[in-house]
Each structure stands twice: as C-alpha cells, then as structure tokens.
PDB file of C-alpha atoms in Angstrom:
ATOM      1  CA  MET A   1     -35.653  11.772   0.223  1.00  0.00           C
ATOM      2  CA  GLU A   2     -34.285  10.083   3.320  1.00  0.00           C
ATOM      3  CA  ILE A   3     -33.047   6.509   3.578  1.00  0.00           C
ATOM      4  CA  VAL A   4     -31.455   4.339   6.254  1.00  0.00           C
ATOM      5  CA  ALA A   5     -27.849   3.509   5.354  1.00  0.00           C
ATOM      6  CA  VAL A   6     -26.388   0.417   7.025  1.00  0.00           C
ATOM      7  CA  ASP A   7     -22.874  -1.039   6.909  1.00  0.00           C
ATOM      8  CA  ILE A   8     -22.534  -4.504   8.467  1.00  0.00           C
ATOM      9  CA  GLY A   9     -19.124  -6.069   8.962  1.00  0.00           C
ATOM     10  CA  GLY A  10     -17.805  -8.915  11.026  1.00  0.00           C
ATOM     11  CA  THR A  11     -17.662  -6.916  14.254  1.00  0.00           C
ATOM     12  CA  HIS A  12     -19.824  -3.808  13.874  1.00  0.00           C
ATOM     13  CA  ALA A  13     -23.115  -2.758  12.318  1.00  0.00           C
ATOM     14  CA  ARG A  14     -23.231   0.953  11.535  1.00  0.00           C
ATOM     15  CA  PHE A  15     -26.440   2.876  10.878  1.00  0.00           C
ATOM     16  CA  ALA A  16     -27.122   6.420   9.696  1.00  0.00           C
ATOM     17  CA  ILE A  17     -29.894   8.433   8.088  1.00  0.00           C
ATOM     18  CA  ALA A  18     -28.837   9.678   4.652  1.00  0.00           C
ATOM     19  CA  LYS A  19     -30.506  12.598   2.871  1.00  0.00           C
ATOM     20  CA  LEU A  20     -30.425  12.265  -0.919  1.00  0.00           C
ATOM     21  CA  GLY A  21     -30.582  15.329  -3.140  1.00  0.00           C
ATOM     22  CA  ALA A  22     -32.299  15.514  -6.516  1.00  0.00           C
ATOM     23  CA  ASP A  23     -28.830  15.810  -8.085  1.00  0.00           C
ATOM     24  CA  GLY A  24     -27.668  12.557  -6.462  1.00  0.00           C
ATOM     25  CA  SER A  25     -25.836  14.276  -3.610  1.00  0.00           C
ATOM     26  CA  ILE A  26     -25.646  12.475  -0.265  1.00  0.00           C
ATOM     27  CA  ALA A  27     -25.607  13.972   3.232  1.00  0.00           C
ATOM     28  CA  LEU A  28     -24.967  11.441   5.998  1.00  0.00           C
ATOM     29  CA  GLY A  29     -26.355  11.981   9.473  1.00  0.00           C
ATOM     30  CA  GLU A  30     -24.531  11.054  12.659  1.00  0.00           C
ATOM     31  CA  PRO A  31     -23.735   7.316  12.592  1.00  0.00           C
ATOM     32  CA  THR A  32     -24.662   4.832  15.307  1.00  0.00           C
ATOM     33  CA  THR A  33     -22.400   1.808  15.793  1.00  0.00           C
ATOM     34  CA  LEU A  34     -23.677  -1.445  17.287  1.00  0.00           C
ATOM     35  CA  HIS A  35     -21.700  -4.604  18.022  1.00  0.00           C
ATOM     36  CA  THR A  36     -22.921  -7.573  16.021  1.00  0.00           C
ATOM     37  CA  GLU A  37     -22.229  -9.932  18.919  1.00  0.00           C
ATOM     38  CA  ASP A  38     -24.687  -7.966  21.071  1.00  0.00           C
ATOM     39  CA  HIS A  39     -27.634  -8.778  18.792  1.00  0.00           C
ATOM     40  CA  ALA A  40     -29.129 -12.105  17.777  1.00  0.00           C
ATOM     41  CA  SER A  41     -29.964 -10.928  14.259  1.00  0.00           C
ATOM     42  CA  PHE A  42     -29.977  -7.963  11.931  1.00  0.00           C
ATOM     43  CA  GLN A  43     -33.662  -7.428  12.684  1.00  0.00           C
ATOM     44  CA  THR A  44     -33.053  -7.045  16.431  1.00  0.00           C
ATOM     45  CA  ALA A  45     -30.194  -4.630  15.677  1.00  0.00           C
ATOM     46  CA  TRP A  46     -32.531  -2.695  13.347  1.00  0.00           C
ATOM     47  CA  GLU A  47     -35.151  -2.511  16.092  1.00  0.00           C
ATOM     48  CA  ASP A  48     -32.521  -1.298  18.558  1.00  0.00           C
ATOM     49  CA  TYR A  49     -31.490   1.467  16.159  1.00  0.00           C
ATOM     50  CA  ARG A  50     -35.129   2.363  15.476  1.00  0.00           C
ATOM     51  CA  ASP A  51     -35.737   2.735  19.210  1.00  0.00           C
ATOM     52  CA  ARG A  52     -32.671   4.959  19.534  1.00  0.00           C
ATOM     53  CA  MET A  53     -34.062   7.131  16.727  1.00  0.00           C
ATOM     54  CA  GLY A  54     -37.378   7.678  18.456  1.00  0.00           C
ATOM     55  CA  GLY A  55     -39.349   4.689  17.174  1.00  0.00           C
ATOM     56  CA  SER A  56     -39.557   5.355  13.444  1.00  0.00           C
ATOM     57  CA  LEU A  57     -37.251   5.194  10.420  1.00  0.00           C
ATOM     58  CA  PRO A  58     -37.456   6.070   6.706  1.00  0.00           C
ATOM     59  CA  ASP A  59     -39.040   3.376   4.543  1.00  0.00           C
ATOM     60  CA  ALA A  60     -36.030   2.970   2.230  1.00  0.00           C
ATOM     61  CA  LEU A  61     -32.854   1.019   2.976  1.00  0.00           C
ATOM     62  CA  ALA A  62     -29.299   0.952   1.589  1.00  0.00           C
ATOM     63  CA  MET A  63     -27.287  -1.882   3.084  1.00  0.00           C
ATOM     64  CA  ALA A  64     -23.633  -2.889   2.716  1.00  0.00           C
ATOM     65  CA  VAL A  65     -22.886  -6.422   3.919  1.00  0.00           C
ATOM     66  CA  ALA A  66     -19.633  -8.320   4.479  1.00  0.00           C
ATOM     67  CA  GLY A  67     -20.260 -11.260   2.199  1.00  0.00           C
ATOM     68  CA  PRO A  68     -21.458 -12.286  -1.257  1.00  0.00           C
ATOM     69  CA  ILE A  69     -24.882 -10.975  -2.300  1.00  0.00           C
ATOM     70  CA  LYS A  70     -27.470 -13.632  -3.109  1.00  0.00           C
ATOM     71  CA  PRO A  71     -31.146 -13.036  -3.921  1.00  0.00           C
ATOM     72  CA  ASP A  72     -32.722 -15.340  -1.345  1.00  0.00           C
ATOM     73  CA  LEU A  73     -30.304 -15.744   1.551  1.00  0.00           C
ATOM     74  CA  ILE A  74     -27.234 -13.719   2.513  1.00  0.00           C
ATOM     75  CA  ARG A  75     -24.720 -15.197   4.933  1.00  0.00           C
ATOM     76  CA  PHE A  76     -21.988 -13.045   6.381  1.00  0.00           C
ATOM     77  CA  THR A  77     -18.341 -14.040   6.072  1.00  0.00           C
ATOM     78  CA  ASN A  78     -17.327 -13.174   9.633  1.00  0.00           C
ATOM     79  CA  ASN A  79     -20.492 -13.024  11.728  1.00  0.00           C
ATOM     80  CA  PRO A  80     -23.419 -15.450  12.243  1.00  0.00           C
ATOM     81  CA  TRP A  81     -26.252 -13.202  11.003  1.00  0.00           C
ATOM     82  CA  ILE A  82     -28.301 -14.038   7.944  1.00  0.00           C
ATOM     83  CA  ILE A  83     -30.530 -11.768   5.843  1.00  0.00           C
ATOM     84  CA  ARG A  84     -33.405 -12.847   3.592  1.00  0.00           C
ATOM     85  CA  PRO A  85     -33.851 -10.073   0.992  1.00  0.00           C
ATOM     86  CA  PRO A  86     -37.418 -11.157   0.001  1.00  0.00           C
ATOM     87  CA  LEU A  87     -38.550 -10.473   3.594  1.00  0.00           C
ATOM     88  CA  ILE A  88     -37.070  -6.982   3.947  1.00  0.00           C
ATOM     89  CA  GLN A  89     -40.284  -5.150   3.110  1.00  0.00           C
ATOM     90  CA  SER A  90     -42.468  -7.225   5.435  1.00  0.00           C
ATOM     91  CA  LYS A  91     -39.965  -7.354   8.316  1.00  0.00           C
ATOM     92  CA  LEU A  92     -38.515  -3.832   8.152  1.00  0.00           C
ATOM     93  CA  GLY A  93     -41.175  -1.889   6.286  1.00  0.00           C
ATOM     94  CA  CYS A  94     -38.763  -0.778   3.541  1.00  0.00           C
ATOM     95  CA  GLY A  95     -40.404  -0.632   0.118  1.00  0.00           C
ATOM     96  CA  LYS A  96     -37.211   0.307  -1.724  1.00  0.00           C
ATOM     97  CA  HIS A  97     -33.908  -1.224  -0.807  1.00  0.00           C
ATOM     98  CA  THR A  98     -30.419  -1.779  -2.170  1.00  0.00           C
ATOM     99  CA  ILE A  99     -28.035  -4.442  -0.898  1.00  0.00           C
ATOM    100  CA  ILE A 100     -24.378  -4.363  -1.891  1.00  0.00           C
ATOM    101  CA  ASN A 101     -21.185  -6.078  -0.802  1.00  0.00           C
ATOM    102  CA  ASP A 102     -19.423  -3.986   1.833  1.00  0.00           C
ATOM    103  CA  PHE A 103     -16.352  -3.366  -0.273  1.00  0.00           C
ATOM    104  CA  GLY A 104     -18.509  -2.676  -3.270  1.00  0.00           C
ATOM    105  CA  ALA A 105     -19.926   0.106  -1.095  1.00  0.00           C
ATOM    106  CA  VAL A 106     -16.428   1.316  -0.225  1.00  0.00           C
ATOM    107  CA  ALA A 107     -15.650   1.416  -3.956  1.00  0.00           C
ATOM    108  CA  HIS A 108     -18.704   3.651  -4.461  1.00  0.00           C
ATOM    109  CA  ALA A 109     -17.360   5.954  -1.736  1.00  0.00           C
ATOM    110  CA  ALA A 110     -13.889   6.021  -3.306  1.00  0.00           C
ATOM    111  CA  ALA A 111     -15.400   6.875  -6.698  1.00  0.00           C
ATOM    112  CA  ARG A 112     -17.226   9.870  -5.194  1.00  0.00           C
ATOM    113  CA  ALA A 113     -14.671  11.126  -2.669  1.00  0.00           C
ATOM    114  CA  PRO A 114     -12.922  14.452  -3.420  1.00  0.00           C
ATOM    115  CA  ALA A 115      -9.137  14.649  -3.643  1.00  0.00           C
ATOM    116  CA  ASP A 116      -8.807  16.051  -0.122  1.00  0.00           C
ATOM    117  CA  GLU A 117     -10.250  12.818   1.318  1.00  0.00           C
ATOM    118  CA  PHE A 118      -7.249  10.770   0.189  1.00  0.00           C
ATOM    119  CA  ILE A 119      -3.752  10.364   1.636  1.00  0.00           C
ATOM    120  CA  HIS A 120      -0.912   9.517  -0.743  1.00  0.00           C
ATOM    121  CA  LEU A 121       0.777   6.180   0.035  1.00  0.00           C
ATOM    122  CA  ALA A 122       2.892   5.265  -2.984  1.00  0.00           C
ATOM    123  CA  GLY A 123       3.477   5.885  -6.666  1.00  0.00           C
ATOM    124  CA  PRO A 124       3.184   9.221  -8.456  1.00  0.00           C
ATOM    125  CA  GLU A 125       1.683  12.205  -6.672  1.00  0.00           C
ATOM    126  CA  GLY A 126      -1.552  13.691  -7.915  1.00  0.00           C
ATOM    127  CA  GLU A 127      -5.171  12.599  -8.079  1.00  0.00           C
ATOM    128  CA  LEU A 128      -6.468   9.207  -9.088  1.00  0.00           C
ATOM    129  CA  PRO A 129      -6.932   8.804 -12.865  1.00  0.00           C
ATOM    130  CA  GLU A 130     -10.141  10.229 -14.294  1.00  0.00           C
ATOM    131  CA  THR A 131     -10.743   7.118 -16.406  1.00  0.00           C
ATOM    132  CA  GLY A 132      -9.975   3.422 -16.081  1.00  0.00           C
ATOM    133  CA  THR A 133     -10.132   0.843 -13.311  1.00  0.00           C
ATOM    134  CA  ILE A 134      -9.355   1.687  -9.688  1.00  0.00           C
ATOM    135  CA  SER A 135      -8.742  -1.238  -7.319  1.00  0.00           C
ATOM    136  CA  VAL A 136     -10.103  -0.869  -3.788  1.00  0.00           C
ATOM    137  CA  LEU A 137      -9.031  -3.098  -0.902  1.00  0.00           C
ATOM    138  CA  GLY A 138      -8.745  -2.950   2.823  1.00  0.00           C
ATOM    139  CA  PRO A 139      -7.943  -5.084   5.856  1.00  0.00           C
ATOM    140  CA  GLY A 140     -10.413  -5.245   8.709  1.00  0.00           C
ATOM    141  CA  THR A 141     -12.019  -8.288  10.313  1.00  0.00           C
ATOM    142  CA  GLY A 142     -11.392  -9.789   6.863  1.00  0.00           C
ATOM    143  CA  LEU A 143      -9.866  -8.496   3.632  1.00  0.00           C
ATOM    144  CA  GLY A 144     -12.274  -6.652   1.360  1.00  0.00           C
ATOM    145  CA  VAL A 145     -11.600  -6.263  -2.366  1.00  0.00           C
ATOM    146  CA  ALA A 146     -13.541  -4.470  -5.112  1.00  0.00           C
ATOM    147  CA  HIS A 147     -12.943  -2.125  -8.035  1.00  0.00           C
ATOM    148  CA  PHE A 148     -14.707   0.569  -9.992  1.00  0.00           C
ATOM    149  CA  TYR A 149     -14.394   1.660 -13.601  1.00  0.00           C
ATOM    150  CA  ARG A 150     -14.540   5.340 -14.523  1.00  0.00           C
ATOM    151  CA  SER A 151     -15.908   6.009 -17.994  1.00  0.00           C
ATOM    152  CA  PRO A 152     -14.870   9.004 -20.112  1.00  0.00           C
ATOM    153  CA  ASP A 153     -18.428  10.392 -19.774  1.00  0.00           C
ATOM    154  CA  GLY A 154     -17.897  10.898 -16.028  1.00  0.00           C
ATOM    155  CA  THR A 155     -19.969   7.962 -14.796  1.00  0.00           C
ATOM    156  CA  TYR A 156     -18.643   4.923 -12.961  1.00  0.00           C
ATOM    157  CA  ARG A 157     -19.545   1.300 -12.329  1.00  0.00           C
ATOM    158  CA  VAL A 158     -18.597  -0.799  -9.299  1.00  0.00           C
ATOM    159  CA  GLN A 159     -17.724  -4.491  -9.226  1.00  0.00           C
ATOM    160  CA  ALA A 160     -17.621  -6.214  -5.843  1.00  0.00           C
ATOM    161  CA  THR A 161     -15.401  -9.295  -5.530  1.00  0.00           C
ATOM    162  CA  GLU A 162     -14.242 -11.881  -3.035  1.00  0.00           C
ATOM    163  CA  GLY A 163     -10.620 -11.253  -3.970  1.00  0.00           C
ATOM    164  CA  GLY A 164      -9.492 -11.360  -0.353  1.00  0.00           C
ATOM    165  CA  HIS A 165      -9.919 -15.122  -0.498  1.00  0.00           C
ATOM    166  CA  GLY A 166      -7.271 -15.630  -3.163  1.00  0.00           C
ATOM    167  CA  ASP A 167      -4.287 -17.790  -2.235  1.00  0.00           C
ATOM    168  CA  PHE A 168      -1.550 -16.178  -0.139  1.00  0.00           C
ATOM    169  CA  ALA A 169       1.808 -16.215  -1.945  1.00  0.00           C
ATOM    170  CA  PRO A 170       4.871 -15.837   0.338  1.00  0.00           C
ATOM    171  CA  VAL A 171       7.872 -14.096  -1.181  1.00  0.00           C
ATOM    172  CA  ASP A 172      10.578 -14.716   1.430  1.00  0.00           C
ATOM    173  CA  ALA A 173      11.611 -17.139   4.173  1.00  0.00           C
ATOM    174  CA  ILE A 174       9.725 -15.300   6.916  1.00  0.00           C
ATOM    175  CA  GLU A 175       6.487 -15.479   4.982  1.00  0.00           C
ATOM    176  CA  ASP A 176       7.243 -19.139   4.267  1.00  0.00           C
ATOM    177  CA  ALA A 177       7.270 -19.646   8.055  1.00  0.00           C
ATOM    178  CA  ILE A 178       4.018 -17.736   8.494  1.00  0.00           C
ATOM    179  CA  LEU A 179       2.399 -19.848   5.782  1.00  0.00           C
ATOM    180  CA  ALA A 180       3.686 -23.075   7.347  1.00  0.00           C
ATOM    181  CA  ARG A 181       2.183 -22.080  10.690  1.00  0.00           C
ATOM    182  CA  LEU A 182      -1.176 -21.298   9.122  1.00  0.00           C
ATOM    183  CA  ARG A 183      -1.180 -24.506   7.087  1.00  0.00           C
ATOM    184  CA  LYS A 184      -1.320 -26.470  10.348  1.00  0.00           C
ATOM    185  CA  ARG A 185      -4.852 -25.129  10.856  1.00  0.00           C
ATOM    186  CA  HIS A 186      -6.039 -24.380   7.330  1.00  0.00           C
ATOM    187  CA  THR A 187      -5.751 -26.642   4.314  1.00  0.00           C
ATOM    188  CA  ARG A 188      -5.803 -23.561   2.124  1.00  0.00           C
ATOM    189  CA  VAL A 189      -4.346 -20.246   3.282  1.00  0.00           C
ATOM    190  CA  SER A 190      -5.940 -17.178   1.728  1.00  0.00           C
ATOM    191  CA  ASP A 191      -4.643 -13.619   1.644  1.00  0.00           C
ATOM    192  CA  GLU A 192      -7.185 -12.793   4.347  1.00  0.00           C
ATOM    193  CA  ARG A 193      -5.412 -15.151   6.759  1.00  0.00           C
ATOM    194  CA  VAL A 194      -2.353 -12.885   6.619  1.00  0.00           C
ATOM    195  CA  VAL A 195      -3.680  -9.465   5.614  1.00  0.00           C
ATOM    196  CA  SER A 196      -6.479  -8.709   8.079  1.00  0.00           C
ATOM    197  CA  GLY A 197      -6.713  -7.287  11.575  1.00  0.00           C
ATOM    198  CA  PRO A 198      -6.896 -10.609  13.467  1.00  0.00           C
ATOM    199  CA  ALA A 199      -4.064 -12.066  11.339  1.00  0.00           C
ATOM    200  CA  ILE A 200      -1.507 -10.011  13.245  1.00  0.00           C
ATOM    201  CA  VAL A 201      -1.670 -12.635  16.019  1.00  0.00           C
ATOM    202  CA  ASP A 202      -0.404 -15.403  13.719  1.00  0.00           C
ATOM    203  CA  ILE A 203       2.277 -13.123  12.284  1.00  0.00           C
ATOM    204  CA  TYR A 204       3.439 -12.190  15.794  1.00  0.00           C
ATOM    205  CA  GLU A 205       3.494 -15.789  17.019  1.00  0.00           C
ATOM    206  CA  ALA A 206       5.264 -16.996  13.870  1.00  0.00           C
ATOM    207  CA  LEU A 207       8.028 -14.423  14.379  1.00  0.00           C
ATOM    208  CA  ALA A 208       8.343 -15.452  18.035  1.00  0.00           C
ATOM    209  CA  ALA A 209       8.648 -19.111  17.032  1.00  0.00           C
ATOM    210  CA  MET A 210      11.370 -18.263  14.497  1.00  0.00           C
ATOM    211  CA  GLU A 211      13.403 -16.657  17.284  1.00  0.00           C
ATOM    212  CA  GLY A 212      12.643 -19.426  19.764  1.00  0.00           C
ATOM    213  CA  ARG A 213      10.860 -16.999  22.065  1.00  0.00           C
ATOM    214  CA  ALA A 214       8.225 -17.968  24.586  1.00  0.00           C
ATOM    215  CA  VAL A 215       5.946 -14.949  24.461  1.00  0.00           C
ATOM    216  CA  LYS A 216       2.872 -14.033  26.422  1.00  0.00           C
ATOM    217  CA  GLU A 217      -0.329 -14.624  24.479  1.00  0.00           C
ATOM    218  CA  LEU A 218      -1.653 -11.268  23.257  1.00  0.00           C
ATOM    219  CA  SER A 219      -4.851 -10.255  21.513  1.00  0.00           C
ATOM    220  CA  ASP A 220      -4.778  -8.652  18.089  1.00  0.00           C
ATOM    221  CA  VAL A 221      -5.650  -5.282  19.638  1.00  0.00           C
ATOM    222  CA  GLU A 222      -2.735  -5.573  22.092  1.00  0.00           C
ATOM    223  CA  ILE A 223      -0.319  -6.443  19.299  1.00  0.00           C
ATOM    224  CA  TRP A 224      -1.488  -3.585  17.073  1.00  0.00           C
ATOM    225  CA  THR A 225      -1.244  -1.154  19.980  1.00  0.00           C
ATOM    226  CA  SER A 226       2.173  -2.206  21.252  1.00  0.00           C
ATOM    227  CA  GLY A 227       3.466  -2.645  17.703  1.00  0.00           C
ATOM    228  CA  THR A 228       2.611   0.889  16.642  1.00  0.00           C
ATOM    229  CA  ASP A 229       3.525   2.734  19.841  1.00  0.00           C
ATOM    230  CA  GLY A 230       7.004   1.202  20.016  1.00  0.00           C
ATOM    231  CA  SER A 231       6.574  -0.559  23.357  1.00  0.00           C
ATOM    232  CA  ASN A 232       7.070  -4.087  21.955  1.00  0.00           C
ATOM    233  CA  SER A 233       9.773  -4.652  19.351  1.00  0.00           C
ATOM    234  CA  LEU A 234       8.465  -8.052  18.285  1.00  0.00           C
ATOM    235  CA  ALA A 235       4.973  -6.618  17.812  1.00  0.00           C
ATOM    236  CA  ALA A 236       6.514  -3.782  15.807  1.00  0.00           C
ATOM    237  CA  ALA A 237       8.214  -6.362  13.587  1.00  0.00           C
ATOM    238  CA  ALA A 238       4.858  -8.098  13.125  1.00  0.00           C
ATOM    239  CA  VAL A 239       3.205  -4.823  12.092  1.00  0.00           C
ATOM    240  CA  ASP A 240       6.003  -4.117   9.629  1.00  0.00           C
ATOM    241  CA  ARG A 241       5.650  -7.619   8.208  1.00  0.00           C
ATOM    242  CA  PHE A 242       1.908  -7.026   7.855  1.00  0.00           C
ATOM    243  CA  CYS A 243       2.587  -3.861   5.850  1.00  0.00           C
ATOM    244  CA  LEU A 244       4.937  -5.766   3.537  1.00  0.00           C
ATOM    245  CA  ALA A 245       2.293  -8.430   2.927  1.00  0.00           C
ATOM    246  CA  LEU A 246      -0.350  -5.756   2.352  1.00  0.00           C
ATOM    247  CA  GLY A 247       1.876  -4.183  -0.304  1.00  0.00           C
ATOM    248  CA  SER A 248       2.335  -7.525  -2.052  1.00  0.00           C
ATOM    249  CA  VAL A 249      -1.378  -8.302  -2.043  1.00  0.00           C
ATOM    250  CA  ALA A 250      -2.335  -4.797  -3.188  1.00  0.00           C
ATOM    251  CA  GLY A 251       0.063  -5.138  -6.107  1.00  0.00           C
ATOM    252  CA  ASP A 252      -1.358  -8.541  -7.011  1.00  0.00           C
ATOM    253  CA  ILE A 253      -4.907  -7.183  -6.974  1.00  0.00           C
ATOM    254  CA  ALA A 254      -3.896  -4.252  -9.184  1.00  0.00           C
ATOM    255  CA  LEU A 255      -2.346  -6.628 -11.711  1.00  0.00           C
ATOM    256  CA  ILE A 256      -5.349  -8.944 -11.694  1.00  0.00           C
ATOM    257  CA  GLN A 257      -7.836  -6.117 -12.150  1.00  0.00           C
ATOM    258  CA  GLY A 258      -5.817  -4.128 -14.685  1.00  0.00           C
ATOM    259  CA  ALA A 259      -5.860  -1.115 -12.406  1.00  0.00           C
ATOM    260  CA  SER A 260      -4.648   2.376 -13.189  1.00  0.00           C
ATOM    261  CA  GLY A 261      -4.763   3.282  -9.488  1.00  0.00           C
ATOM    262  CA  VAL A 262      -5.326   1.713  -6.068  1.00  0.00           C
ATOM    263  CA  VAL A 263      -7.243   2.801  -2.977  1.00  0.00           C
ATOM    264  CA  ILE A 264      -6.614   1.325   0.477  1.00  0.00           C
ATOM    265  CA  ALA A 265      -9.640   1.623   2.762  1.00  0.00           C
ATOM    266  CA  GLY A 266     -10.851   0.681   6.213  1.00  0.00           C
ATOM    267  CA  GLY A 267     -10.316   1.826   9.767  1.00  0.00           C
ATOM    268  CA  LEU A 268      -7.229  -0.327  10.308  1.00  0.00           C
ATOM    269  CA  GLY A 269      -5.441   1.118   7.297  1.00  0.00           C
ATOM    270  CA  TYR A 270      -6.204   4.627   8.479  1.00  0.00           C
ATOM    271  CA  ARG A 271      -4.958   3.934  12.023  1.00  0.00           C
ATOM    272  CA  ILE A 272      -1.603   2.639  10.781  1.00  0.00           C
ATOM    273  CA  ARG A 273      -1.267   5.019   7.803  1.00  0.00           C
ATOM    274  CA  GLU A 274       2.008   6.515   8.997  1.00  0.00           C
ATOM    275  CA  THR A 275       3.430   3.051   9.597  1.00  0.00           C
ATOM    276  CA  ILE A 276       2.396   1.969   6.082  1.00  0.00           C
ATOM    277  CA  ILE A 277       4.126   4.985   4.548  1.00  0.00           C
ATOM    278  CA  ALA A 278       7.337   4.354   6.527  1.00  0.00           C
ATOM    279  CA  SER A 279       7.329   0.594   5.857  1.00  0.00           C
ATOM    280  CA  GLY A 280       8.297  -1.451   2.814  1.00  0.00           C
ATOM    281  CA  PHE A 281       4.715  -1.346   1.525  1.00  0.00           C
ATOM    282  CA  ALA A 282       5.605   0.646  -1.600  1.00  0.00           C
ATOM    283  CA  SER A 283       8.589  -1.533  -2.536  1.00  0.00           C
ATOM    284  CA  ARG A 284       6.501  -4.691  -2.176  1.00  0.00           C
ATOM    285  CA  PHE A 285       3.691  -3.152  -4.214  1.00  0.00           C
ATOM    286  CA  THR A 286       6.015  -2.606  -7.166  1.00  0.00           C
ATOM    287  CA  ALA A 287       8.044  -5.838  -6.785  1.00  0.00           C
ATOM    288  CA  LYS A 288       6.323  -7.634  -9.669  1.00  0.00           C
ATOM    289  CA  GLY A 289       9.292  -8.667 -11.804  1.00  0.00           C
ATOM    290  CA  ARG A 290       8.962  -7.497 -15.413  1.00  0.00           C
ATOM    291  CA  PHE A 291       6.028  -5.281 -14.417  1.00  0.00           C
ATOM    292  CA  ALA A 292       7.872  -3.347 -11.706  1.00  0.00           C
ATOM    293  CA  GLY A 293       8.130  -0.234 -13.880  1.00  0.00           C
ATOM    294  CA  MET A 294       4.428  -0.285 -14.680  1.00  0.00           C
ATOM    295  CA  MET A 295       3.528  -0.789 -11.022  1.00  0.00           C
ATOM    296  CA  GLY A 296       5.664   2.180 -10.040  1.00  0.00           C
ATOM    297  CA  ASN A 297       3.462   4.401 -12.198  1.00  0.00           C
ATOM    298  CA  LEU A 298       0.249   3.513 -10.334  1.00  0.00           C
ATOM    299  CA  PRO A 299      -0.900   5.981  -7.654  1.00  0.00           C
ATOM    300  CA  VAL A 300      -1.827   4.331  -4.357  1.00  0.00           C
ATOM    301  CA  LYS A 301      -4.078   6.303  -2.016  1.00  0.00           C
ATOM    302  CA  LEU A 302      -5.769   5.777   1.343  1.00  0.00           C
ATOM    303  CA  ILE A 303      -9.318   7.072   1.690  1.00  0.00           C
ATOM    304  CA  THR A 304      -9.951   9.093   4.845  1.00  0.00           C
ATOM    305  CA  HIS A 305     -13.741   9.436   4.754  1.00  0.00           C
ATOM    306  CA  PRO A 306     -14.887   8.383   8.248  1.00  0.00           C
ATOM    307  CA  GLN A 307     -17.775   6.179   7.022  1.00  0.00           C
ATOM    308  CA  PRO A 308     -17.082   4.997   3.473  1.00  0.00           C
ATOM    309  CA  GLY A 309     -19.345   1.949   3.871  1.00  0.00           C
ATOM    310  CA  LEU A 310     -22.363   4.078   4.790  1.00  0.00           C
ATOM    311  CA  LEU A 311     -21.650   6.662   2.103  1.00  0.00           C
ATOM    312  CA  GLY A 312     -21.120   3.931  -0.476  1.00  0.00           C
ATOM    313  CA  ALA A 313     -24.292   2.070   0.450  1.00  0.00           C
ATOM    314  CA  ALA A 314     -26.253   5.290  -0.040  1.00  0.00           C
ATOM    315  CA  ALA A 315     -24.449   5.905  -3.345  1.00  0.00           C
ATOM    316  CA  ALA A 316     -25.405   2.433  -4.545  1.00  0.00           C
ATOM    317  CA  PHE A 317     -29.036   3.215  -3.673  1.00  0.00           C
ATOM    318  CA  VAL A 318     -28.825   6.463  -5.660  1.00  0.00           C
ATOM    319  CA  GLN A 319     -27.370   4.629  -8.642  1.00  0.00           C
ATOM    320  CA  GLU A 320     -30.001   1.874  -8.560  1.00  0.00           C
ATOM    321  CA  HIS A 321     -33.129   3.897  -7.783  1.00  0.00           C
ATOM    322  CA  LEU A 322     -32.387   7.446  -8.889  1.00  0.00           C
ATOM    323  CA  GLY A 323     -30.166   6.787 -11.866  1.00  0.00           C
ATOM    324  CA  GLU A 324     -27.335   9.088 -10.838  1.00  0.00           C
ATOM    325  CA  THR A 325     -23.736   7.897 -11.263  1.00  0.00           C
ATOM    326  CA  PRO A 326     -21.482  10.941 -10.811  1.00  0.00           C
ATOM    327  CA  ALA A 327     -17.814  10.085 -10.347  1.00  0.00           C
TER     328      ALA A 327
END
C-alpha cells in the first residue's frame, strides 16, 4: 500500500509518498520540503503538496510532529500550527493515520537503519547493540530526545520523550557565563536553550561578552557557517563549545535512559559531524564521575539517512497498522 509520510518540525514540513511492502519494508519516494512560515496551517501545506502531486494523495497518513502527542489537540513546540487528530479523516480524507513525536519517528528510523547508515562518533567501534535501550537525540530548531528498546526476539519499541527540556547543567566557568546570560531572559534554562541550532547565537554572544568584544550581530546560520569554515575564530570557539555541551547532554540522556548505545540525529549533527569528532564531544560524554568507565563502553553513532523523520513516521504506521516491528 501507499501512504503519505509527513515530518513537521519548527522550520520545515517534509512530505513523501511511502510504499509499504507486505513484509513491513518501506520505500520512500522523493521528498518535498515546505517552509512552515509560508503556510497558515498544516491543512494549507497539505493542499499545497497535494497540488504539487497532481491533485490526489493516498488515503493513509503517517505524521511525525515536533511536540507532545495529545488525542484532541496537538500544538507544536517551535511553530504556530495546531492539528486536531479527530478531524484528520474529514479534513484530509485519510481513513488510517498514525501520529508520532518527531524524535519518536527518528528512533524508529535508527532502529531500522543498516550499519552502513551510521557514522562512528565515540566509544567502541562496531555496530549498535542488538538488545537493550538505545538513546536517540539531536539538535535542530529544538533538541529532540527519544529512545528505543530492542528485544531479544528481534522486535523493538519506541518511547518518545520531551527530554530536551530538562535543566541545563553547566560544568565549567564558560558554561556558567552562558547560563547567566540565558537566565536574564528565561527563568528556567533547559538543555534546548544551549544545545540547538538557534542556541549558537547565545553561545557566540556570551563568549564575546567574556572577552569584552563588541561583535557584529550575526544570525545562527552565519555563525554556524563562519564557525565551521574557519573564517571567524570566535564563531569557531562557539561551535566547539556547542559540541562540548552536546557531549555532556548526550551522556546525561544515556545515564537517565539506561542506554547501551546512543544515536545522534538531525541535519545539524550531520553537517558538523567532522567538527563533533574532532571536538571534546567524546570526553564530555564520558565525564560522568564514577560512571566514566561505563560511559566509555557505550557506542555513539550518527545516523546518516537523509530523511529519518519520514522513514520513521512510515515505520510507526507499519508497526501500528500492519503489526510489523523488525529491528
């Protein structure tokens, strides 16, 4: 059968037609990416995509959304759209549908991805463990966190979370300064305020303030670009600091979830993968006091599938409606 797979984040809404095999296999068609700010609602974005596809779409939907899943009304964390699940059939014409948290979808993709779709970041070489809990997290417009559990019988189960909204815990004087800057605007500073794409602006400006520099105001894209291409040393320091914080948070999540492995996901992580590997990410990941030895034995990978949200949304549909849960 064919379904429409959708992955909606804070900035983009991605659509693709997915063909599902009788064995639970998934073949994704060419994705279409729309900007959420260009559409008043998900329905108008859906209609735009439908028009692009010739005026008709399959009558089944798999949707990954950046926010907590509620039965009556879904609000997104980083965009103004809302979705009312009870109205999906009447508004979109989809009799069967699955809605999952966006990083729950990414966890589905990580559970299904073959070994050649991962890059090694830290810890022991080799594939992810065949059983146990795998933590999945990734910085984007926000900070997504989920995990999946692999059973000995070869099946898996995903648990979406809002772990990116846990409290940020600085571990040195520089991060103390970053936290102090953020506390001027936010009563409570979450991990997402430091470990997400837009957060690089606050990191950059905090480092400038520490050095007493008056710097030109830059966008997050400008800082990421100049920080990774070597054209701006302060931006490069901000990117390195981001990688350190990402390592700390990833280690915290692994401890909290009892993980036997960790997957970093998202377009930002992939774009700066070489920087992550060369940074202090790995040392921060393992810097957990008495548990440093245990943390050093956890493999940390980065998933390279180009559309893990779309693949994972389709996988969640397969699991819910077709009963297939291959790992």
